Tab-separated table of N, CA and C in Angstrom:
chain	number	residue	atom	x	y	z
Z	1	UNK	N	186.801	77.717	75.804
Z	1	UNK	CA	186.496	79.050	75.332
Z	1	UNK	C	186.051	78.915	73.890
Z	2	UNK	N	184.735	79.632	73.583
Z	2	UNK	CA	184.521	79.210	71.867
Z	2	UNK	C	185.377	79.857	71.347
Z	3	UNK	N	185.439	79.511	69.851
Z	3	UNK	CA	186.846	80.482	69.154
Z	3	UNK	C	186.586	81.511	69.268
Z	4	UNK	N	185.133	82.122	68.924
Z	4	UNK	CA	185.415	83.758	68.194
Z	4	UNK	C	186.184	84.303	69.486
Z	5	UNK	N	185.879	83.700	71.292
Z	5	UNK	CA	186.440	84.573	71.911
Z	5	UNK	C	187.927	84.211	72.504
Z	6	UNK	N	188.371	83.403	71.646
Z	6	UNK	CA	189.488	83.137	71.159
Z	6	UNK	C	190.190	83.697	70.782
Z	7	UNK	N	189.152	83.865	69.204
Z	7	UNK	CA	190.234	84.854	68.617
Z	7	UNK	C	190.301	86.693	68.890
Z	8	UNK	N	189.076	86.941	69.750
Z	8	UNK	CA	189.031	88.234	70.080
Z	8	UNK	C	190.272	88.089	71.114
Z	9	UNK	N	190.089	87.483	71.796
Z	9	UNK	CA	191.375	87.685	73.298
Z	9	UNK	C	192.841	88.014	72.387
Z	10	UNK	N	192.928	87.168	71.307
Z	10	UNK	CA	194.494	86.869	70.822
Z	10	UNK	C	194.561	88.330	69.646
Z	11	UNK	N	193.306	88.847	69.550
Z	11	UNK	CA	193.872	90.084	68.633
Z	11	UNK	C	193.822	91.338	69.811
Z	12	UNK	N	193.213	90.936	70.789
Z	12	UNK	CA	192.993	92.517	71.766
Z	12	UNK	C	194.496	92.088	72.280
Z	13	UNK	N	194.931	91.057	72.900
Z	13	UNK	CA	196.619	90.765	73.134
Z	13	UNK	C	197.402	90.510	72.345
Z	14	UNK	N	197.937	90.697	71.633
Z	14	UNK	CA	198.781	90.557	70.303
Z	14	UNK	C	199.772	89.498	71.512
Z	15	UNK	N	200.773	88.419	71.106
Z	15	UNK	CA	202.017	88.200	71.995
Z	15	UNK	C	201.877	87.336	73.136
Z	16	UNK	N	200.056	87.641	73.204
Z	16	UNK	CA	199.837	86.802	74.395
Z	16	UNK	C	198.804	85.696	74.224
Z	17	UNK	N	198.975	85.095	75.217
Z	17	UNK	CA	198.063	83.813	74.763
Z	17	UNK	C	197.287	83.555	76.617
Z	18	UNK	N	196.560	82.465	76.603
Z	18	UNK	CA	195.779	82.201	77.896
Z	18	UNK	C	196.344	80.961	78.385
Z	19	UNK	N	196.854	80.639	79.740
Z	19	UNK	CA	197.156	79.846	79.945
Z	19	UNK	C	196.276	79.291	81.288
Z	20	UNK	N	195.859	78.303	81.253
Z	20	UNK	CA	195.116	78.277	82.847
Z	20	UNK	C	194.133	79.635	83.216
Z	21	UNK	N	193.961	80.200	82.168
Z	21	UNK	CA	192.802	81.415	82.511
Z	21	UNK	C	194.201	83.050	82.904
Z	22	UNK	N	195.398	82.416	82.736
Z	22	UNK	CA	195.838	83.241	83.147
Z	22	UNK	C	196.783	83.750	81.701
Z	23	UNK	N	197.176	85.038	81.857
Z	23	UNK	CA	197.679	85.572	80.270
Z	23	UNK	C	199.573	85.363	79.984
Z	24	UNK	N	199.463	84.682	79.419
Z	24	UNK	CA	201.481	84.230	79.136
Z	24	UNK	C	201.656	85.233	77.766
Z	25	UNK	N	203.228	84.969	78.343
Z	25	UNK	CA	203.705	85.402	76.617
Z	25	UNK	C	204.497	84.429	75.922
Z	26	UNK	N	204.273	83.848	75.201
Z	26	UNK	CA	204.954	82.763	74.852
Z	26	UNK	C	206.647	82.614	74.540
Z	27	UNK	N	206.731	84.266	74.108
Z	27	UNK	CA	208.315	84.475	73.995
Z	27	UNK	C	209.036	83.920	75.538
Z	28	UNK	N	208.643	84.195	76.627
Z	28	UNK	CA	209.392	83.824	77.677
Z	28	UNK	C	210.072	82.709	77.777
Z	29	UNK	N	211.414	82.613	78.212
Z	29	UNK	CA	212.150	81.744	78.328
Z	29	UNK	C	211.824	80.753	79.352
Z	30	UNK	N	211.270	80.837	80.765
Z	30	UNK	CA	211.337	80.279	81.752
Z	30	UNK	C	210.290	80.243	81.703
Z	31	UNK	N	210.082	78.292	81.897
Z	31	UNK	CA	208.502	77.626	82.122
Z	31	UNK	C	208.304	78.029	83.532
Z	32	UNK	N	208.850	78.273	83.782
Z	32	UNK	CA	207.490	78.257	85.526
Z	32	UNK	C	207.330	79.881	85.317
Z	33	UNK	N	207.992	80.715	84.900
Z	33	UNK	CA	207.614	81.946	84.846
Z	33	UNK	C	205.883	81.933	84.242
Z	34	UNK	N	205.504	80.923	82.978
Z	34	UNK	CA	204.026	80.977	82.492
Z	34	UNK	C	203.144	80.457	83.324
Z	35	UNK	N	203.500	80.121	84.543
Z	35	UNK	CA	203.270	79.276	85.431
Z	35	UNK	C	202.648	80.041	86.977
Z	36	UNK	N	203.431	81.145	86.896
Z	36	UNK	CA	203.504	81.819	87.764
Z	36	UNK	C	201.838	82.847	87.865
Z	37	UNK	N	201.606	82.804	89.398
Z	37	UNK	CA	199.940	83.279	90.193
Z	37	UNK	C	200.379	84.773	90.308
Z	38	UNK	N	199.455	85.500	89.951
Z	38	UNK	CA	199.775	87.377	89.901
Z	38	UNK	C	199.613	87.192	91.817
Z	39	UNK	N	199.939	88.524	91.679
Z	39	UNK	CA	199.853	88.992	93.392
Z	39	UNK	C	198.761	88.864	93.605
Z	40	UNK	N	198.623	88.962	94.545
Z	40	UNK	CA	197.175	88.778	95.417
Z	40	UNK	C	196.908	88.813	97.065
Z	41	UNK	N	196.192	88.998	98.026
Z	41	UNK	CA	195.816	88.756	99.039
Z	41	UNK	C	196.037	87.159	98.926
Z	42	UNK	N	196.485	86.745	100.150
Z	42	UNK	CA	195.813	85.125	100.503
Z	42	UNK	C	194.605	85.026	100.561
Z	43	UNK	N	194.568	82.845	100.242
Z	43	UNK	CA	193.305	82.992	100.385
Z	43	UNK	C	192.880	82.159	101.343
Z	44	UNK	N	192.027	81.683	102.271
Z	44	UNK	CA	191.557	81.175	103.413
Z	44	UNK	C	190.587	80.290	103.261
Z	45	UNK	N	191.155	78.703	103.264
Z	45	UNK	CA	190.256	77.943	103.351
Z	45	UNK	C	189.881	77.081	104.019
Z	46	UNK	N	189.216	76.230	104.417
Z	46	UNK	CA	189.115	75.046	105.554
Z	46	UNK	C	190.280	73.956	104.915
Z	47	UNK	N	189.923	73.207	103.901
Z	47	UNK	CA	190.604	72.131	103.882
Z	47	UNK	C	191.722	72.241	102.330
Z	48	UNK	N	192.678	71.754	102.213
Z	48	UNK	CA	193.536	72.179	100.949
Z	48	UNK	C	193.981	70.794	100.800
Z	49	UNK	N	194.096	70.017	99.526
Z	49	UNK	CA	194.717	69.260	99.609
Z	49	UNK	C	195.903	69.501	98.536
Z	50	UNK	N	197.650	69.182	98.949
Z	50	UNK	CA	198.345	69.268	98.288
Z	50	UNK	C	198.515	68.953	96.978
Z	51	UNK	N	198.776	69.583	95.816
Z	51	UNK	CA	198.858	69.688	94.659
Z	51	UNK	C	199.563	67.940	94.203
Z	52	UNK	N	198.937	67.169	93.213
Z	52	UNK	CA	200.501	66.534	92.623
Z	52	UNK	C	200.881	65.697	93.457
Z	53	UNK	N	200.038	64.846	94.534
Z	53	UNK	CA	200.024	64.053	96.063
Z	53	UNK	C	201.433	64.340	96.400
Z	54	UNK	N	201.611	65.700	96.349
Z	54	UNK	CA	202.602	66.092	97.383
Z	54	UNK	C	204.269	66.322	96.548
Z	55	UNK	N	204.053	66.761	95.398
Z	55	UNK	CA	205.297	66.412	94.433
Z	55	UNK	C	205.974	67.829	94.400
Z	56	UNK	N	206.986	68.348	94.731
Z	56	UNK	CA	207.345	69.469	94.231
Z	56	UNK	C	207.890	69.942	93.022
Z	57	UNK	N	207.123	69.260	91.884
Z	57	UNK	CA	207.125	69.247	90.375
Z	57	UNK	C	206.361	70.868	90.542
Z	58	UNK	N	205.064	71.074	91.735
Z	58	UNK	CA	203.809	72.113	91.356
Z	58	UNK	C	203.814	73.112	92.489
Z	59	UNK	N	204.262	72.761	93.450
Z	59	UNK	CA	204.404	73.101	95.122
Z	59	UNK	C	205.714	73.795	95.742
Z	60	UNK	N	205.774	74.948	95.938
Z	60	UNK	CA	206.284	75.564	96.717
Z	60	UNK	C	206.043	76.560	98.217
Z	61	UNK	N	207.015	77.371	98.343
Z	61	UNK	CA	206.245	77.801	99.823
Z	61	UNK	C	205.820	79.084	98.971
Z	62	UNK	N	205.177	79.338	98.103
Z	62	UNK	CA	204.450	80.224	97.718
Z	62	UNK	C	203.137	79.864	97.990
Z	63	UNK	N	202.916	78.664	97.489
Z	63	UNK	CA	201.288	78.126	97.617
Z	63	UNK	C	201.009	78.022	99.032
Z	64	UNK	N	202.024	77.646	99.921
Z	64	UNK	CA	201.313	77.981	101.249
Z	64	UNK	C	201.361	79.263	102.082
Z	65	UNK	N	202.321	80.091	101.354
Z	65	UNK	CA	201.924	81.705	101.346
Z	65	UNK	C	200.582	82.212	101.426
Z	66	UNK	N	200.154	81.628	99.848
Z	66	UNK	CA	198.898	82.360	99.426
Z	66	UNK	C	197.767	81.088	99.659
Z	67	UNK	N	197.541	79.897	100.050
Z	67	UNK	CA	196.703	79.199	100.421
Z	67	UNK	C	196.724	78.656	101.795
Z	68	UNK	N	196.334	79.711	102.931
Z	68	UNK	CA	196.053	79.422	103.905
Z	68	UNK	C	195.348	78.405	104.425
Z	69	UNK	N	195.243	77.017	105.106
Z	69	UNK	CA	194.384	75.991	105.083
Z	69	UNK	C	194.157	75.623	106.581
Z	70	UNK	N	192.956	75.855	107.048
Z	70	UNK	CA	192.938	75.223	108.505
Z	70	UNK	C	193.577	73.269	108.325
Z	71	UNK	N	193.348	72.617	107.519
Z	71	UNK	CA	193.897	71.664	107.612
Z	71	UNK	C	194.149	71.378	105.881
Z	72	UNK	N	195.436	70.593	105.861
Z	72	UNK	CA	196.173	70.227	104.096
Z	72	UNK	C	196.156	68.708	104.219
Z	73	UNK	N	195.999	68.372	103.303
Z	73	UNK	CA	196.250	67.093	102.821
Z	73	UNK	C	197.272	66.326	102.255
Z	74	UNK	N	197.850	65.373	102.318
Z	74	UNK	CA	199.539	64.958	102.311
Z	74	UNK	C	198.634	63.518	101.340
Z	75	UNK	N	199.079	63.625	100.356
Z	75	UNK	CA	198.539	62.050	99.849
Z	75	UNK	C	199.061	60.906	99.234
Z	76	UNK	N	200.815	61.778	98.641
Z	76	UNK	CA	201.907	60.485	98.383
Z	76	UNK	C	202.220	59.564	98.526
Z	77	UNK	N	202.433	58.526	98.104
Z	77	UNK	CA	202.933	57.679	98.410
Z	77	UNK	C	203.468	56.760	97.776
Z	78	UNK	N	204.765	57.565	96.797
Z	78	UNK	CA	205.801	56.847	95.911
Z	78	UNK	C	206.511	57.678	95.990
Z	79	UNK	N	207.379	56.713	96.543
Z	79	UNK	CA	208.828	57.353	96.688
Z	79	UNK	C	209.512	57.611	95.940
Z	80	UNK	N	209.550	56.578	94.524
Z	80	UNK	CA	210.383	56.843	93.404
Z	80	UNK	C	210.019	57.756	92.638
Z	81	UNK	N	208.866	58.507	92.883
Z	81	UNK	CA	208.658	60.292	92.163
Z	81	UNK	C	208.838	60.966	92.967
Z	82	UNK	N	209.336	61.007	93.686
Z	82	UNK	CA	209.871	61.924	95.169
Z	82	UNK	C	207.980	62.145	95.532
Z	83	UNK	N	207.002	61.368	95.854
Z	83	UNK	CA	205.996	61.922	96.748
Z	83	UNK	C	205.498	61.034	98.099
Z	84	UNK	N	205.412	61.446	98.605
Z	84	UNK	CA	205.752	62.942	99.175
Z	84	UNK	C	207.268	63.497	99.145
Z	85	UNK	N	207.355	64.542	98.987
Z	85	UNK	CA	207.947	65.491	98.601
Z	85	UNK	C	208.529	66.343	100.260
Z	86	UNK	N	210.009	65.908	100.630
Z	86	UNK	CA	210.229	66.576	101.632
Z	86	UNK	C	210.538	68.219	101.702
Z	87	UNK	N	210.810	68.421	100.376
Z	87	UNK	CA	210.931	69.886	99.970
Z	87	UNK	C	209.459	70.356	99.731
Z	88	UNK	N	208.455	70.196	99.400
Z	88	UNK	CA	206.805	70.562	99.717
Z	88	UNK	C	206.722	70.401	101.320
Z	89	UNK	N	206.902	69.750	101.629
Z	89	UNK	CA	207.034	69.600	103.547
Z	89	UNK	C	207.561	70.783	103.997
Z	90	UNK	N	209.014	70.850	103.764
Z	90	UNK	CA	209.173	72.320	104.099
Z	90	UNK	C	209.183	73.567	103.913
Z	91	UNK	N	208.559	73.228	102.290
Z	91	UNK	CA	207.845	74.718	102.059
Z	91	UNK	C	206.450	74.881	102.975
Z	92	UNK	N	206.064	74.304	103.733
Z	92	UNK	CA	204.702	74.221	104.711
Z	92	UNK	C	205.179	75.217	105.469
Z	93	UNK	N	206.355	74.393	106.442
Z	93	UNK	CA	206.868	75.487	107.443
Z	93	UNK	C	207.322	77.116	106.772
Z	94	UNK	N	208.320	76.687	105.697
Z	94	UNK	CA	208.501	78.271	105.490
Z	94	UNK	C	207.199	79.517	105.209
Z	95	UNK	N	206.086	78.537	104.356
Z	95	UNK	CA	205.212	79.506	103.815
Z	95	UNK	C	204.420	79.856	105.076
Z	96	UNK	N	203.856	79.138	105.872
Z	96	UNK	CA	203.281	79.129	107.372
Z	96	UNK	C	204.244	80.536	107.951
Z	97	UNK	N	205.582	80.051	107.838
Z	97	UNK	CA	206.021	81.393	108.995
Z	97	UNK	C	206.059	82.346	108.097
Z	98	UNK	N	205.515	82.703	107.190
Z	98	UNK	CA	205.508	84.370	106.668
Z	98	UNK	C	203.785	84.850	106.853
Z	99	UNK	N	203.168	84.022	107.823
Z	99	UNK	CA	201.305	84.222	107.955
Z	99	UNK	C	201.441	85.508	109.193
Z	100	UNK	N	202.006	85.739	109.705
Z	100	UNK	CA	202.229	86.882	110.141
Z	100	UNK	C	200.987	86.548	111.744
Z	101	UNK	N	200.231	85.581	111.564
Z	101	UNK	CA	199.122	85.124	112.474
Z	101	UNK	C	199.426	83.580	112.446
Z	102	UNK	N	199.225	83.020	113.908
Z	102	UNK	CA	199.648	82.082	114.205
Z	102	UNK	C	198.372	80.954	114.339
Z	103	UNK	N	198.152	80.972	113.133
Z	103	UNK	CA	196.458	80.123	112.851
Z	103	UNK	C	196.625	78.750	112.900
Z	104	UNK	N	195.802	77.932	113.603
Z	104	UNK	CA	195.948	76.488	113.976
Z	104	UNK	C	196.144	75.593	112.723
Z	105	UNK	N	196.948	74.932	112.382
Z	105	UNK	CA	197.093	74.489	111.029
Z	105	UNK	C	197.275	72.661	111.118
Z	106	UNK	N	196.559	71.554	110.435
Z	106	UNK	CA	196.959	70.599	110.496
Z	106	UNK	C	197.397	70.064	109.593
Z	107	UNK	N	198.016	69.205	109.460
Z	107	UNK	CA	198.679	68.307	108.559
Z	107	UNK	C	198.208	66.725	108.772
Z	108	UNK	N	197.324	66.279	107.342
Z	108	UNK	CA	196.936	64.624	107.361
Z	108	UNK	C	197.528	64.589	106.468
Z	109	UNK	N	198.596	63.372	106.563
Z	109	UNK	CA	198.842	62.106	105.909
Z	109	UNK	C	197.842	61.256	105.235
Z	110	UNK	N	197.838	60.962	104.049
Z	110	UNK	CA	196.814	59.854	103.792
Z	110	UNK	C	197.942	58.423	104.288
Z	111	UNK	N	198.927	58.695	103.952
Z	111	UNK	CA	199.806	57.425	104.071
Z	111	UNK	C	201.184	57.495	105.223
Z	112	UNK	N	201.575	56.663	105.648
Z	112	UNK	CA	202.436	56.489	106.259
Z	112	UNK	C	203.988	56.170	105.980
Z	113	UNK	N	204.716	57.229	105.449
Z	113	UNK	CA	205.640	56.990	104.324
Z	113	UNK	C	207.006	57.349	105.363
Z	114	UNK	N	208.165	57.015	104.951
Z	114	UNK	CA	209.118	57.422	105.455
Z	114	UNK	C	209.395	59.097	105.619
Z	115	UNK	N	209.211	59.614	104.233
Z	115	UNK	CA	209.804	61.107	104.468
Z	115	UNK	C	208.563	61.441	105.074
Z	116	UNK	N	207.435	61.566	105.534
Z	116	UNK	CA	206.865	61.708	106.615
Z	116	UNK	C	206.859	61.818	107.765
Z	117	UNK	N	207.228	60.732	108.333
Z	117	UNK	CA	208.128	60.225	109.321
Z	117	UNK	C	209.441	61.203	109.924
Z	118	UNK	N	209.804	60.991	108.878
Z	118	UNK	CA	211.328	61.957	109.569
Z	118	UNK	C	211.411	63.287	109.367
Z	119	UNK	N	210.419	63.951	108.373
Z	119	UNK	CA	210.135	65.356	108.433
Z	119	UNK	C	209.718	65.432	109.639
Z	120	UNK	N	208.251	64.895	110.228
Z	120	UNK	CA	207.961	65.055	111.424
Z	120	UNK	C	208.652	65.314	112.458
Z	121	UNK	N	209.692	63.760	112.401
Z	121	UNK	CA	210.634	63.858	113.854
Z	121	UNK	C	211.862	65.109	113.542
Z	122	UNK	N	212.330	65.176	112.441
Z	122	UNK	CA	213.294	65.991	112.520
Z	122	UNK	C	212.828	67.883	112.649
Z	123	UNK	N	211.291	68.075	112.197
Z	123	UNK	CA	210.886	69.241	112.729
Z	123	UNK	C	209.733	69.472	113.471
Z	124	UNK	N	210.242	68.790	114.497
Z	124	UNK	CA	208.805	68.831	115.322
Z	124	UNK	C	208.944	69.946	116.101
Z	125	UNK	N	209.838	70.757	116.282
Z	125	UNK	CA	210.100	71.922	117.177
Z	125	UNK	C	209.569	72.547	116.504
Z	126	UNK	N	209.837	72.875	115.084
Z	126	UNK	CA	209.198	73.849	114.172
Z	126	UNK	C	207.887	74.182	114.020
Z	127	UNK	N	207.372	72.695	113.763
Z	127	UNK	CA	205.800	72.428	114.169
Z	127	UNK	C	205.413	73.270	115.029
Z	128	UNK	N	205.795	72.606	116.370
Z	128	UNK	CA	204.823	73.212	117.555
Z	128	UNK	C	205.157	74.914	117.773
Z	129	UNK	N	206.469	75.615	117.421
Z	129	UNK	CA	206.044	76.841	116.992
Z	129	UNK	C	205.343	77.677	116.400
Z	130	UNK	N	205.166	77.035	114.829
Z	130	UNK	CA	204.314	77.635	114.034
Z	130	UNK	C	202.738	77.112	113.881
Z	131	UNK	N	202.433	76.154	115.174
Z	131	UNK	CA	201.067	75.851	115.737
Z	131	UNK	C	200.967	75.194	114.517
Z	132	UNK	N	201.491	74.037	113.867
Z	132	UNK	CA	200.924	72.810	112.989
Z	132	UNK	C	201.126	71.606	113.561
Z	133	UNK	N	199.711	70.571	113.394
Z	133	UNK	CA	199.672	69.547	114.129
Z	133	UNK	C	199.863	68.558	113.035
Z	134	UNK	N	200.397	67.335	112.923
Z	134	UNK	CA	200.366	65.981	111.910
Z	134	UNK	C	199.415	65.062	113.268
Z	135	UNK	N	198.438	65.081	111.946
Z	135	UNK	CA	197.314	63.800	112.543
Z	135	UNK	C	198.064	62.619	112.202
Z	136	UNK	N	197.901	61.751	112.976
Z	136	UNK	CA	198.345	60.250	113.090
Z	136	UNK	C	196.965	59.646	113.087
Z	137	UNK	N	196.115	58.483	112.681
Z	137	UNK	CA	195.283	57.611	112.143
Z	137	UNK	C	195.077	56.709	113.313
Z	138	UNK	N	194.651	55.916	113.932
Z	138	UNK	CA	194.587	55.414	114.777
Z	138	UNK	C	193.742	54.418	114.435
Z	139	UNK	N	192.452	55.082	114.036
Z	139	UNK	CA	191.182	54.125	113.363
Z	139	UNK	C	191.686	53.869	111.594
Z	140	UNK	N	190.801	52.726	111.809
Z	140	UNK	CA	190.665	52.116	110.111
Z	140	UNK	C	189.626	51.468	109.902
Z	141	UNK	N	189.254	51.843	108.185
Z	141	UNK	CA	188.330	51.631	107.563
Z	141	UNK	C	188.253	50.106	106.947
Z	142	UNK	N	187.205	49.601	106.996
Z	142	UNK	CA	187.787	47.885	105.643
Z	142	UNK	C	186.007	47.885	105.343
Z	143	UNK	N	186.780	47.908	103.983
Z	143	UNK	CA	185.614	47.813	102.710
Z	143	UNK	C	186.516	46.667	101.828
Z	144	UNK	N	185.010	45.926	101.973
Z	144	UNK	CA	185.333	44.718	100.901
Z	144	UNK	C	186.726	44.036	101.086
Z	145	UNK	N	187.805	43.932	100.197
Z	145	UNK	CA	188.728	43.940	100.625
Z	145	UNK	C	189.990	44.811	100.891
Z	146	UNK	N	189.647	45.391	101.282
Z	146	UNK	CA	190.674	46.939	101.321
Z	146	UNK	C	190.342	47.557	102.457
Z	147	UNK	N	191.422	47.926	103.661
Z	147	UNK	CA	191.360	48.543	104.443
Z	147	UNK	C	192.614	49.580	104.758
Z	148	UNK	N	192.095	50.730	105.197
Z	148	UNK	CA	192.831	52.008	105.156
Z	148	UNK	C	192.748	52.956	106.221
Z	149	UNK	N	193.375	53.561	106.783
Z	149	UNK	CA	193.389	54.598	107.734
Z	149	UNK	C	192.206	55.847	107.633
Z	150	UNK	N	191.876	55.988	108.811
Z	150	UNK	CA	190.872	57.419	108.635
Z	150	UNK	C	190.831	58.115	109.556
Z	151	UNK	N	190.353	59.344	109.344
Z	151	UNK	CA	190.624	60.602	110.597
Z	151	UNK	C	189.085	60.854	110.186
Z	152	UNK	N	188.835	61.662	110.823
Z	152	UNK	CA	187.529	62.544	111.147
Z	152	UNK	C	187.746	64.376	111.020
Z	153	UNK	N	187.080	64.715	110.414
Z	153	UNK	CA	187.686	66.346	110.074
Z	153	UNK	C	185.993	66.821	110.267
Z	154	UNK	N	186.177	67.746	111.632
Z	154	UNK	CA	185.124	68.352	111.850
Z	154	UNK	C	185.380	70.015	111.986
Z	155	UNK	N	184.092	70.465	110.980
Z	155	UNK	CA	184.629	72.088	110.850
Z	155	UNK	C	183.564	72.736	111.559
């Protein structure tokens, strides 16, 4: 933002400042409160990939409240920062069951991680209620020396 409209924003808001495009008050005590998305309609997109490869440092079942995704992206894969993130996992399911519409939803893994794994097996009932599928990889890619799992995402 150039200054002058800088400094116009900070004298038309006295208290407030811009954060992410969005307006804080700096007096507030609670960081995620400056943090926090105004109301809104959801929004509807083809593909989403999880915030933070999956960290619930950024991710709650708010974001999958308000970011509807025919298919999300799972991309963690360190465990010792909690990512993937089994609490982002089940904010999927919770935010999914407040869609009020039972819209086909998938879930890719980039990686094959434990809490993956046992989120899956331990809510797979949940899954197939709230119509979300986890793609499993089957095919793989090898470039040069590096080879990796791949899916195909056709919209």
């Amino acid at each position: 933002m150039p200054e002058d409209e800088l400094s116009r924003s900070s004298h038309s808001n006295p208290g407030k400042t811009l954060a992410n495009g969005i307006k804080t008050n700096p007096a507030s005590s609670s960081p995620k409160s400056s943090l926090s998305v105004p109301m809104g309609p959801p929004v509807y997109v083809d593909l989403a990939y999880i915030p933070n490869h999956c960290s619930g440092k950024n991710t709650d079942p708010e974001f999958f409240k308000r970011v509807r995704a025919s298919y999300y992206v799972v991309s963690g894969n360190d465990a010792a920062n909690g990512e993937p993130s089994r609490a982002v996992l089940d904010a999927l399911l919770e935010g999914k069951s407040q869609w009020g519409e039972n819209l086909q939803v998938t879930l890719i893994p980039t990686h094959d991680t434990e809490v993956t794994r046992e989120w899956y097996q331990q809510t797979h009932e949940k899954q197939q209620e709230l119509n979300i599928m986890v793609l499993a990889s089957s095919s793989t890619v090898v470039m040069q020396d590096e080879s990796f799992p791949a899916c195909k995402i056709e919209f």
